[in-house]
Tab-separated table of C-alpha atoms in Angstrom:
chain	number	residue	atom	x	y	z
A	60	MET	CA	30.603	144.839	146.224
A	61	THR	CA	31.067	142.594	149.278
A	62	GLU	CA	27.322	141.983	149.568
A	63	ILE	CA	27.162	141.019	145.889
A	64	PHE	CA	29.930	138.476	146.437
A	65	LYS	CA	28.107	137.018	149.441
A	66	ASN	CA	25.032	136.530	147.281
A	67	ILE	CA	27.097	134.936	144.498
A	68	PHE	CA	28.757	132.626	147.018
A	69	ILE	CA	25.482	131.314	148.457
A	70	MET	CA	24.016	130.930	144.940
A	71	SER	CA	27.113	128.992	143.893
A	72	LEU	CA	27.027	126.793	146.993
A	73	THR	CA	23.338	126.020	146.540
A	74	ALA	CA	23.742	125.216	142.820
A	75	ALA	CA	26.685	122.923	143.618
A	76	ALA	CA	24.655	121.002	146.197
A	77	VAL	CA	21.671	120.619	143.853
A	78	SER	CA	23.828	119.587	140.879
A	79	ALA	CA	25.717	117.025	143.001
A	80	PHE	CA	22.388	115.500	144.029
A	81	LEU	CA	21.169	115.422	140.423
A	82	LEU	CA	24.349	113.700	139.270
A	83	ILE	CA	23.927	111.028	141.948
A	84	ILE	CA	20.331	110.254	140.956
A	85	LYS	CA	20.934	110.694	137.217
A	86	PRO	CA	20.889	106.945	136.445
A	87	ILE	CA	17.389	106.851	137.953
A	88	THR	CA	16.006	110.043	136.418
A	89	ARG	CA	17.381	109.034	133.018
A	90	ARG	CA	15.147	105.940	133.069
A	91	ILE	CA	12.072	107.499	134.668
A	92	PHE	CA	11.782	110.951	133.115
A	93	SER	CA	11.805	112.224	129.543
A	94	PRO	CA	14.848	113.910	127.928
A	95	ARG	CA	12.919	117.197	128.100
A	96	TRP	CA	12.592	116.878	131.890
A	97	ASN	CA	16.291	116.064	132.252
A	98	TYR	CA	17.092	119.200	130.249
A	99	TYR	CA	14.728	121.504	132.135
A	100	ILE	CA	15.923	120.362	135.550
A	101	TRP	CA	19.413	121.594	134.656
A	102	ILE	CA	17.904	124.895	133.517
A	103	PHE	CA	16.473	125.098	137.049
A	104	VAL	CA	20.017	124.733	138.429
A	105	LEU	CA	21.129	127.484	136.041
A	106	ILE	CA	18.402	129.761	137.410
A	107	ILE	CA	19.727	129.149	140.927
A	108	MET	CA	23.158	130.340	139.756
A	109	LEU	CA	21.777	133.508	138.186
A	110	LEU	CA	18.860	134.490	140.451
A	111	PRO	CA	19.939	137.055	143.084
A	112	VAL	CA	19.360	136.152	146.728
A	113	SER	CA	19.728	138.046	149.967
A	114	LEU	CA	22.303	136.739	152.434
A	115	ARG	CA	22.777	137.989	155.987
A	116	LEU	CA	25.635	136.591	158.015
A	117	PRO	CA	25.678	136.810	161.828
A	118	LYS	CA	28.177	139.247	163.294
A	119	HIS	CA	28.135	137.738	166.786
A	120	ILE	CA	27.753	134.271	168.208
A	121	GLY	CA	24.538	133.893	170.114
A	122	TYR	CA	20.856	133.189	169.626
A	123	GLN	CA	19.974	134.682	166.252
A	124	SER	CA	18.636	133.946	162.788
A	125	ALA	CA	21.053	133.511	159.881
A	126	ALA	CA	19.962	133.349	156.254
A	127	ILE	CA	21.676	130.267	154.872
A	128	SER	CA	19.666	130.213	151.648
A	129	ALA	CA	17.043	132.320	149.886
A	130	GLY	CA	14.087	132.625	152.272
A	131	VAL	CA	15.316	129.813	154.562
A	132	TYR	CA	16.422	130.583	158.115
A	133	THR	CA	17.930	128.485	160.889
A	134	GLU	CA	18.407	129.216	164.576
A	135	VAL	CA	22.041	129.387	165.687
A	136	TYR	CA	22.746	128.653	169.339
A	137	ALA	CA	25.819	129.257	171.480
A	138	VAL	CA	26.134	126.044	173.481
A	139	SER	CA	29.064	126.968	175.718
A	140	THR	CA	31.464	129.731	176.684
A	141	ALA	CA	34.270	127.921	174.845
A	142	ALA	CA	32.182	127.764	171.665
A	143	GLN	CA	31.513	131.495	171.906
A	144	SER	CA	35.235	132.252	171.913
A	145	ARG	CA	36.024	130.182	168.839
A	146	MET	CA	36.113	131.665	165.360
A	147	THR	CA	33.336	130.190	163.216
A	148	PHE	CA	33.345	129.691	159.469
A	149	LEU	CA	30.785	132.471	159.045
A	150	GLN	CA	32.945	134.895	160.993
A	151	LEU	CA	35.978	134.001	158.892
A	152	PHE	CA	33.942	134.428	155.741
A	153	GLU	CA	32.707	137.815	156.970
A	154	ARG	CA	36.255	138.935	157.768
A	155	TYR	CA	37.726	138.038	154.365
A	156	ALA	CA	34.645	138.690	152.215
A	157	GLY	CA	36.076	142.003	151.003
A	158	ILE	CA	39.278	140.407	149.720
A	159	LEU	CA	37.434	137.434	148.246
A	160	SER	CA	35.002	139.724	146.431
A	161	LYS	CA	37.897	141.501	144.698
A	162	ILE	CA	39.411	138.151	143.660
A	163	GLN	CA	36.036	136.982	142.341
A	164	LEU	CA	35.519	140.191	140.369
A	165	GLY	CA	39.032	140.061	138.927
A	166	GLY	CA	38.553	136.443	137.885
A	167	THR	CA	35.203	137.232	136.285
A	168	ILE	CA	36.704	140.068	134.233
A	169	LEU	CA	39.646	137.868	133.204
A	170	PHE	CA	37.495	134.883	132.193
A	171	PHE	CA	35.034	137.150	130.377
A	172	GLY	CA	37.868	138.728	128.398
A	173	ILE	CA	39.348	135.346	127.473
A	174	ARG	CA	35.947	133.983	126.420
A	175	MET	CA	35.007	137.004	124.330
A	176	PHE	CA	38.410	137.224	122.657
A	177	GLY	CA	38.322	133.545	121.709
A	178	TYR	CA	34.711	133.739	120.565
A	179	SER	CA	35.146	136.863	118.427
A	180	ARG	CA	38.251	135.355	116.845
A	181	PHE	CA	36.327	132.147	116.078
A	182	VAL	CA	33.417	134.102	114.542
A	183	ARG	CA	35.756	136.043	112.239
A	184	LEU	CA	37.560	132.853	111.222
A	185	MET	CA	34.319	131.001	110.494
A	186	HIS	CA	32.997	133.841	108.346
A	187	LYS	CA	36.261	134.075	106.434
A	188	LYS	CA	36.558	130.319	105.870
A	189	SER	CA	32.972	129.730	104.732
A	190	THR	CA	30.622	130.431	101.826
A	191	LEU	CA	26.888	131.011	101.542
A	192	CYS	CA	24.782	127.876	101.148
A	193	SER	CA	22.924	128.586	97.900
A	194	GLY	CA	20.588	125.601	98.205
A	195	CYS	CA	19.584	126.339	101.800
A	196	LYS	CA	17.550	129.493	101.255
A	197	GLY	CA	14.028	129.146	102.606
A	198	GLN	CA	14.802	125.972	104.551
A	199	ILE	CA	15.396	127.814	107.823
A	200	ASN	CA	14.940	131.458	108.817
A	201	ILE	CA	18.604	132.188	109.625
A	202	HIS	CA	21.649	132.601	107.419
A	203	VAL	CA	23.329	129.332	106.414
A	204	ARG	CA	26.949	129.000	105.363
A	205	LYS	CA	29.184	126.048	104.519
A	206	SER	CA	32.735	125.402	105.595
A	207	LYS	CA	35.218	122.593	105.075
A	208	PHE	CA	36.826	123.404	108.408
A	209	ILE	CA	34.028	121.919	110.546
A	210	THR	CA	32.747	118.351	110.819
A	211	SER	CA	29.299	118.987	112.323
A	212	PRO	CA	26.682	121.788	112.212
A	213	ILE	CA	27.157	124.721	114.551
A	214	ILE	CA	25.207	127.936	115.171
A	215	VAL	CA	27.267	131.042	115.869
A	216	GLY	CA	25.876	134.349	117.108
A	217	LEU	CA	23.037	135.318	119.426
A	218	PHE	CA	21.401	138.366	117.839
A	219	ARG	CA	22.273	137.463	114.244
A	220	PRO	CA	22.783	133.695	114.363
A	221	VAL	CA	24.424	131.917	111.452
A	222	LEU	CA	24.218	128.158	110.896
A	223	TYR	CA	27.491	126.705	109.632
A	224	LEU	CA	27.378	123.331	107.877
A	225	PRO	CA	30.130	120.934	106.805
A	226	ASP	CA	30.744	120.891	103.072
A	227	ASN	CA	29.707	117.249	102.760
A	228	SER	CA	26.333	117.537	104.514
A	229	ASP	CA	24.025	117.969	101.494
A	230	GLU	CA	22.314	114.608	101.898
A	231	LYS	CA	21.757	115.291	105.607
A	232	LEU	CA	20.263	118.787	105.379
A	233	LYS	CA	16.681	117.645	105.984
A	234	TYR	CA	17.493	116.351	109.447
A	235	VAL	CA	19.936	119.143	110.255
A	236	PHE	CA	17.240	121.755	109.643
A	237	MET	CA	14.679	119.789	111.675
A	238	HIS	CA	17.139	119.694	114.565
A	239	GLU	CA	18.043	123.384	114.392
A	240	LYS	CA	14.395	124.463	114.117
A	241	ILE	CA	13.712	122.790	117.460
A	242	HIS	CA	16.617	124.726	118.977
A	243	GLN	CA	15.189	127.958	117.564
A	244	LYS	CA	11.679	127.246	118.800
A	245	ARG	CA	12.867	126.572	122.347
A	246	ARG	CA	15.389	129.449	122.411
A	247	ASP	CA	18.133	126.986	123.361
A	248	LEU	CA	20.878	129.318	122.180
A	249	ILE	CA	19.869	131.824	124.871
A	250	VAL	CA	19.986	129.081	127.502
A	251	LYS	CA	23.474	128.055	126.388
A	252	TRP	CA	24.688	131.654	126.504
A	253	LEU	CA	23.269	132.057	130.018
A	254	ALA	CA	25.105	128.879	131.032
A	255	VAL	CA	28.359	130.363	129.710
A	256	ILE	CA	27.717	133.604	131.616
A	257	ALA	CA	27.026	131.613	134.796
A	258	SER	CA	30.292	129.693	134.374
A	259	ILE	CA	32.145	133.006	134.030
A	260	ILE	CA	30.542	134.522	137.151
A	261	HIS	CA	31.060	131.330	139.168
A	262	TRP	CA	34.508	130.561	137.725
A	263	PHE	CA	35.790	129.550	141.165
A	264	ASN	CA	33.199	126.762	141.467
A	265	PRO	CA	34.132	123.506	139.643
A	266	PHE	CA	30.453	122.603	139.471
A	267	SER	CA	29.793	125.584	137.199
A	268	TYR	CA	31.670	123.816	134.388
A	269	ILE	CA	29.866	120.553	135.105
A	270	ILE	CA	26.529	122.388	134.902
A	271	LEU	CA	27.589	124.010	131.629
A	272	ARG	CA	28.453	120.616	130.147
A	273	GLN	CA	25.260	118.981	131.455
A	274	ILE	CA	23.078	121.712	129.960
A	275	ASP	CA	24.777	121.341	126.590
A	276	THR	CA	24.468	117.535	126.619
A	277	GLU	CA	20.871	117.384	127.844
A	278	CYS	CA	19.883	120.146	125.429
A	279	GLU	CA	21.080	118.115	122.446
A	280	LEU	CA	19.540	114.854	123.697
A	281	SER	CA	16.158	116.479	124.321
A	282	CYS	CA	16.315	118.138	120.897
A	283	ASP	CA	16.976	114.773	119.261
A	284	PHE	CA	14.018	113.338	121.179
A	285	GLU	CA	11.723	116.146	119.993
A	286	VAL	CA	12.754	115.530	116.373
A	287	THR	CA	12.431	111.753	116.386
A	288	LYS	CA	9.114	111.447	118.220
A	289	ASN	CA	7.246	112.525	115.062
A	290	LEU	CA	9.287	110.421	112.631
A	291	SER	CA	8.564	106.976	111.267
A	292	SER	CA	10.759	104.057	112.310
A	293	ALA	CA	12.757	104.259	109.071
A	294	GLU	CA	13.208	108.024	109.378
A	295	ARG	CA	14.171	107.702	113.042
A	296	LYS	CA	16.848	105.179	112.131
A	297	GLU	CA	18.163	107.424	109.360
A	298	TYR	CA	18.198	110.431	111.677
A	299	MET	CA	20.193	108.565	114.315
A	300	GLN	CA	22.671	107.459	111.636
A	301	VAL	CA	23.177	111.119	110.703
A	302	ILE	CA	23.751	112.067	114.370
A	303	LEU	CA	26.226	109.217	114.817
A	304	ALA	CA	28.055	110.210	111.641
A	305	PHE	CA	28.521	113.765	112.920
A	306	ALA	CA	29.623	112.465	116.331
A	307	GLU	CA	32.192	110.174	114.740
A	308	SER	CA	33.480	113.053	112.603
A	309	ASN	CA	33.970	115.167	115.734
A	310	THR	CA	35.814	112.330	117.461
A	311	ALA	CA	38.039	111.748	114.468
A	312	GLY	CA	38.755	115.459	114.209
Protein backbone atom coordinates (compact mmCIF):
# COMPACT_ATOMS: atom_id res chain seq x y z
CA MET A 1 0.00 0.00 0.00
CA THR A 2 2.87 2.37 0.84
CA GLU A 3 4.53 1.78 -2.53
CA ILE A 4 1.25 2.53 -4.31
CA PHE A 5 0.99 5.83 -2.45
CA LYS A 6 4.57 6.74 -3.39
CA ASN A 7 3.70 6.16 -7.04
CA ILE A 8 0.51 8.24 -6.72
CA PHE A 9 2.47 11.03 -5.04
CA ILE A 10 5.09 11.29 -7.80
CA MET A 11 2.37 11.08 -10.49
CA SER A 12 0.46 13.86 -8.74
CA LEU A 13 3.57 16.02 -8.35
CA THR A 14 4.53 15.58 -11.99
CA ALA A 15 1.00 16.35 -13.24
CA ALA A 16 0.89 19.48 -11.06
CA ALA A 17 4.18 20.74 -12.48
CA VAL A 18 3.10 20.09 -16.08
CA SER A 19 -0.35 21.66 -15.59
CA ALA A 20 1.18 24.75 -13.93
CA PHE A 21 3.46 25.18 -16.94
CA LEU A 22 0.54 24.76 -19.36
CA LEU A 23 -1.51 27.36 -17.51
CA ILE A 24 1.36 29.84 -17.71
CA ILE A 25 1.79 29.42 -21.47
CA LYS A 26 -1.94 29.07 -22.17
CA PRO A 27 -2.32 32.59 -23.63
CA ILE A 28 0.34 31.62 -26.19
CA THR A 29 -0.87 28.11 -27.00
CA ARG A 30 -4.43 29.40 -27.34
CA ARG A 31 -3.32 31.63 -30.23
CA ILE A 32 -0.87 29.23 -31.87
CA PHE A 33 -2.51 25.82 -31.65
CA SER A 34 -5.96 24.51 -32.55
CA PRO A 35 -8.69 23.81 -29.95
CA ARG A 36 -8.13 20.09 -30.59
CA TRP A 37 -4.46 20.41 -29.58
CA ASN A 38 -5.37 22.36 -26.44
CA TYR A 39 -7.80 19.57 -25.52
CA TYR A 40 -5.40 16.70 -26.21
CA ILE A 41 -2.55 18.27 -24.25
CA TRP A 42 -4.73 18.17 -21.14
CA ILE A 43 -5.54 14.53 -21.88
CA PHE A 44 -1.77 14.00 -21.78
CA VAL A 45 -1.71 15.50 -18.27
CA LEU A 46 -4.57 13.17 -17.33
CA ILE A 47 -2.53 10.19 -18.54
CA ILE A 48 0.33 11.30 -16.27
CA MET A 49 -2.09 11.21 -13.32
CA LEU A 50 -3.34 7.72 -14.15
CA LEU A 51 -0.27 5.94 -15.59
CA PRO A 52 1.56 3.93 -12.89
CA VAL A 53 5.24 4.72 -12.34
CA SER A 54 7.96 3.14 -10.26
CA LEU A 55 9.45 5.27 -7.49
CA ARG A 56 12.47 4.35 -5.39
CA LEU A 57 13.46 6.63 -2.56
CA PRO A 58 16.97 6.56 -1.06
CA LYS A 59 17.23 5.08 2.41
CA HIS A 60 20.63 6.61 3.20
CA ILE A 61 22.39 9.82 2.33
CA GLY A 62 25.34 9.23 0.08
CA TYR A 63 26.26 8.72 -3.55
CA GLN A 64 23.31 6.92 -5.10
CA SER A 65 20.63 7.09 -7.77
CA ALA A 66 17.10 8.17 -6.84
CA ALA A 67 14.13 7.87 -9.18
CA ILE A 68 12.50 11.29 -9.11
CA SER A 69 10.23 10.61 -12.08
CA ALA A 70 9.34 7.73 -14.39
CA GLY A 71 12.59 6.58 -16.02
CA VAL A 72 14.52 9.71 -14.96
CA TYR A 73 17.37 9.44 -12.45
CA THR A 74 19.59 11.99 -10.75
CA GLU A 75 22.79 11.56 -8.76
CA VAL A 76 22.51 12.58 -5.10
CA TYR A 77 25.72 13.61 -3.37
CA ALA A 78 26.56 14.07 0.30
CA VAL A 79 28.59 17.28 0.34
CA SER A 80 29.54 17.40 4.01
CA THR A 81 29.34 15.56 7.32
CA ALA A 82 26.79 18.10 8.56
CA ALA A 83 24.59 17.50 5.51
CA GLN A 84 24.73 13.75 6.15
CA SER A 85 23.34 14.21 9.65
CA ARG A 86 20.38 16.32 8.59
CA MET A 87 16.98 14.83 7.85
CA THR A 88 16.11 15.29 4.17
CA PHE A 89 12.67 15.65 2.66
CA LEU A 90 12.94 12.20 1.10
CA GLN A 91 13.77 10.64 4.45
CA LEU A 92 10.81 12.37 6.07
CA PHE A 93 8.57 11.23 3.26
CA GLU A 94 9.86 7.66 3.65
CA ARG A 95 9.24 7.74 7.40
CA TYR A 96 5.63 8.95 7.18
CA ALA A 97 4.67 7.29 3.88
CA GLY A 98 2.74 4.56 5.70
CA ILE A 99 0.54 7.04 7.57
CA LEU A 100 0.09 9.24 4.50
CA SER A 101 -0.93 6.24 2.39
CA LYS A 102 -3.73 5.41 4.84
CA ILE A 103 -4.94 9.04 4.78
CA GLN A 104 -4.86 9.04 0.97
CA LEU A 105 -6.79 5.77 0.77
CA GLY A 106 -9.38 6.96 3.29
CA GLY A 107 -9.86 10.20 1.39
CA THR A 108 -10.22 8.35 -1.90
CA ILE A 109 -12.91 6.07 -0.47
CA LEU A 110 -14.73 9.05 1.07
CA PHE A 111 -14.64 11.17 -2.10
CA PHE A 112 -15.65 8.19 -4.24
CA GLY A 113 -18.64 7.52 -1.99
CA ILE A 114 -19.73 11.17 -2.05
CA ARG A 115 -19.38 11.36 -5.84
CA MET A 116 -21.25 8.13 -6.52
CA PHE A 117 -24.04 8.94 -4.07
CA GLY A 118 -24.57 12.37 -5.61
CA TYR A 119 -24.36 11.02 -9.15
CA SER A 120 -26.78 8.12 -8.60
CA ARG A 121 -29.22 10.48 -6.91
CA PHE A 122 -28.97 12.89 -9.85
CA VAL A 123 -29.53 10.08 -12.38
CA ARG A 124 -32.68 8.90 -10.58
CA LEU A 125 -33.99 12.46 -10.33
CA MET A 126 -33.35 13.17 -14.01
CA HIS A 127 -35.12 10.00 -15.10
CA LYS A 128 -38.09 10.74 -12.86
CA LYS A 129 -38.39 14.38 -13.94
CA SER A 130 -38.11 13.78 -17.69
CA THR A 131 -40.04 12.28 -20.61
CA LEU A 132 -39.02 10.55 -23.82
CA CYS A 133 -38.36 12.85 -26.77
CA SER A 134 -40.78 11.49 -29.38
CA GLY A 135 -39.41 13.59 -32.23
CA CYS A 136 -35.77 12.69 -31.57
CA LYS A 137 -35.83 9.04 -32.60
CA GLY A 138 -33.28 8.30 -35.31
CA GLN A 139 -31.47 11.62 -34.88
CA ILE A 140 -28.80 10.16 -32.60
CA ASN A 141 -28.03 6.59 -31.53
CA ILE A 142 -28.65 7.08 -27.79
CA HIS A 143 -31.83 7.58 -25.80
CA VAL A 144 -33.07 11.17 -25.68
CA ARG A 145 -35.32 12.59 -22.98
CA LYS A 146 -36.64 16.07 -22.22
CA SER A 147 -36.85 17.83 -18.90
CA LYS A 148 -37.97 21.26 -17.76
CA PHE A 149 -35.52 21.10 -14.88
CA ILE A 150 -32.40 21.70 -17.01
CA THR A 151 -31.38 24.69 -19.12
CA SER A 152 -28.80 23.05 -21.41
CA PRO A 153 -28.22 19.57 -22.90
CA ILE A 154 -26.47 17.01 -20.73
CA ILE A 155 -25.48 13.36 -21.25
CA VAL A 156 -25.84 11.09 -18.23
CA GLY A 157 -24.48 7.55 -18.00
CA LEU A 158 -21.39 5.81 -19.36
CA PHE A 159 -22.55 2.36 -20.45
CA ARG A 160 -26.13 3.37 -21.27
CA PRO A 161 -25.87 7.11 -21.92
CA VAL A 162 -29.01 9.22 -22.09
CA LEU A 163 -29.12 12.71 -23.61
CA TYR A 164 -31.34 15.08 -21.64
CA LEU A 165 -32.63 18.19 -23.40
CA PRO A 166 -34.40 21.29 -22.10
CA ASP A 167 -38.09 21.41 -22.94
CA ASN A 168 -37.69 24.53 -25.08
CA SER A 169 -34.88 23.25 -27.31
CA ASP A 170 -36.91 22.02 -30.32
CA GLU A 171 -35.63 24.68 -32.70
CA LYS A 172 -32.04 23.97 -31.62
CA LEU A 173 -32.02 20.18 -31.96
CA LYS A 174 -30.08 20.16 -35.23
CA TYR A 175 -27.04 21.75 -33.65
CA VAL A 176 -27.40 19.89 -30.35
CA PHE A 177 -27.24 16.55 -32.15
CA MET A 178 -24.26 17.67 -34.26
CA HIS A 179 -22.44 18.63 -31.07
CA GLU A 180 -23.25 15.40 -29.22
CA LYS A 181 -22.30 13.22 -32.20
CA ILE A 182 -18.80 14.70 -32.08
CA HIS A 183 -18.59 13.83 -28.38
CA GLN A 184 -19.68 10.27 -29.18
CA LYS A 185 -17.22 9.88 -32.03
CA ARG A 186 -14.28 11.00 -29.89
CA ARG A 187 -15.37 9.07 -26.77
CA ASP A 188 -15.25 12.30 -24.76
CA LEU A 189 -17.54 10.91 -22.07
CA ILE A 190 -14.89 8.30 -21.21
CA VAL A 191 -12.25 11.02 -20.98
CA LYS A 192 -14.44 13.06 -18.63
CA TRP A 193 -15.08 10.03 -16.42
CA LEU A 194 -11.34 9.31 -16.26
CA ALA A 195 -10.77 12.94 -15.24
CA VAL A 196 -13.29 12.51 -12.41
CA ILE A 197 -11.57 9.29 -11.30
CA ALA A 198 -8.20 11.06 -11.35
CA SER A 199 -9.59 13.90 -9.21
CA ILE A 200 -10.86 11.33 -6.70
CA ILE A 201 -7.51 9.48 -6.51
CA HIS A 202 -5.54 12.74 -6.28
CA TRP A 203 -8.05 14.51 -4.01
CA PHE A 204 -5.22 15.98 -1.93
CA ASN A 205 -3.77 17.82 -4.95
CA PRO A 206 -5.51 21.14 -5.78
CA PHE A 207 -4.28 20.84 -9.36
CA SER A 208 -6.42 17.73 -9.86
CA TYR A 209 -9.55 19.91 -9.78
CA ILE A 210 -7.95 22.46 -12.09
CA ILE A 211 -7.11 19.66 -14.55
CA LEU A 212 -10.68 18.35 -14.32
CA ARG A 213 -12.07 21.80 -15.13
CA GLN A 214 -9.57 22.39 -17.96
CA ILE A 215 -10.42 19.06 -19.60
CA ASP A 216 -14.13 19.84 -19.45
CA THR A 217 -13.66 23.36 -20.86
CA GLU A 218 -11.22 22.41 -23.63
CA CYS A 219 -13.36 19.40 -24.54
CA GLU A 220 -16.38 21.61 -25.20
CA LEU A 221 -14.38 24.26 -27.08
CA SER A 222 -12.74 21.67 -29.34
CA CYS A 223 -16.12 20.04 -29.95
CA ASP A 224 -17.59 23.39 -30.99
CA PHE A 225 -14.62 23.88 -33.32
CA GLU A 226 -15.15 20.46 -34.92
CA VAL A 227 -18.83 21.25 -35.53
CA THR A 228 -18.37 24.74 -36.95
CA LYS A 229 -15.46 24.04 -39.29
CA ASN A 230 -17.82 22.33 -41.77
CA LEU A 231 -20.63 24.89 -41.50
CA SER A 232 -21.34 27.89 -43.68
CA SER A 233 -20.90 31.38 -42.25
CA ALA A 234 -24.64 31.72 -41.62
CA GLU A 235 -24.84 28.30 -39.97
CA ARG A 236 -21.75 29.02 -37.88
CA LYS A 237 -23.33 32.23 -36.62
CA GLU A 238 -26.58 30.43 -35.80
CA TYR A 239 -24.70 27.66 -34.01
CA MET A 240 -22.79 30.14 -31.85
CA GLN A 241 -26.07 31.88 -30.99
CA VAL A 242 -27.44 28.54 -29.77
CA ILE A 243 -24.32 27.94 -27.64
CA LEU A 244 -24.53 31.43 -26.17
CA ALA A 245 -28.23 30.97 -25.42
CA PHE A 246 -27.52 27.78 -23.46
CA ALA A 247 -24.62 29.47 -21.64
CA GLU A 248 -26.82 32.40 -20.65
CA SER A 249 -29.52 30.00 -19.43
CA ASN A 250 -26.96 28.25 -17.21
CA THR A 251 -25.77 31.58 -15.82
CA ALA A 252 -29.30 32.73 -15.13
CA GLY A 253 -30.12 29.43 -13.47
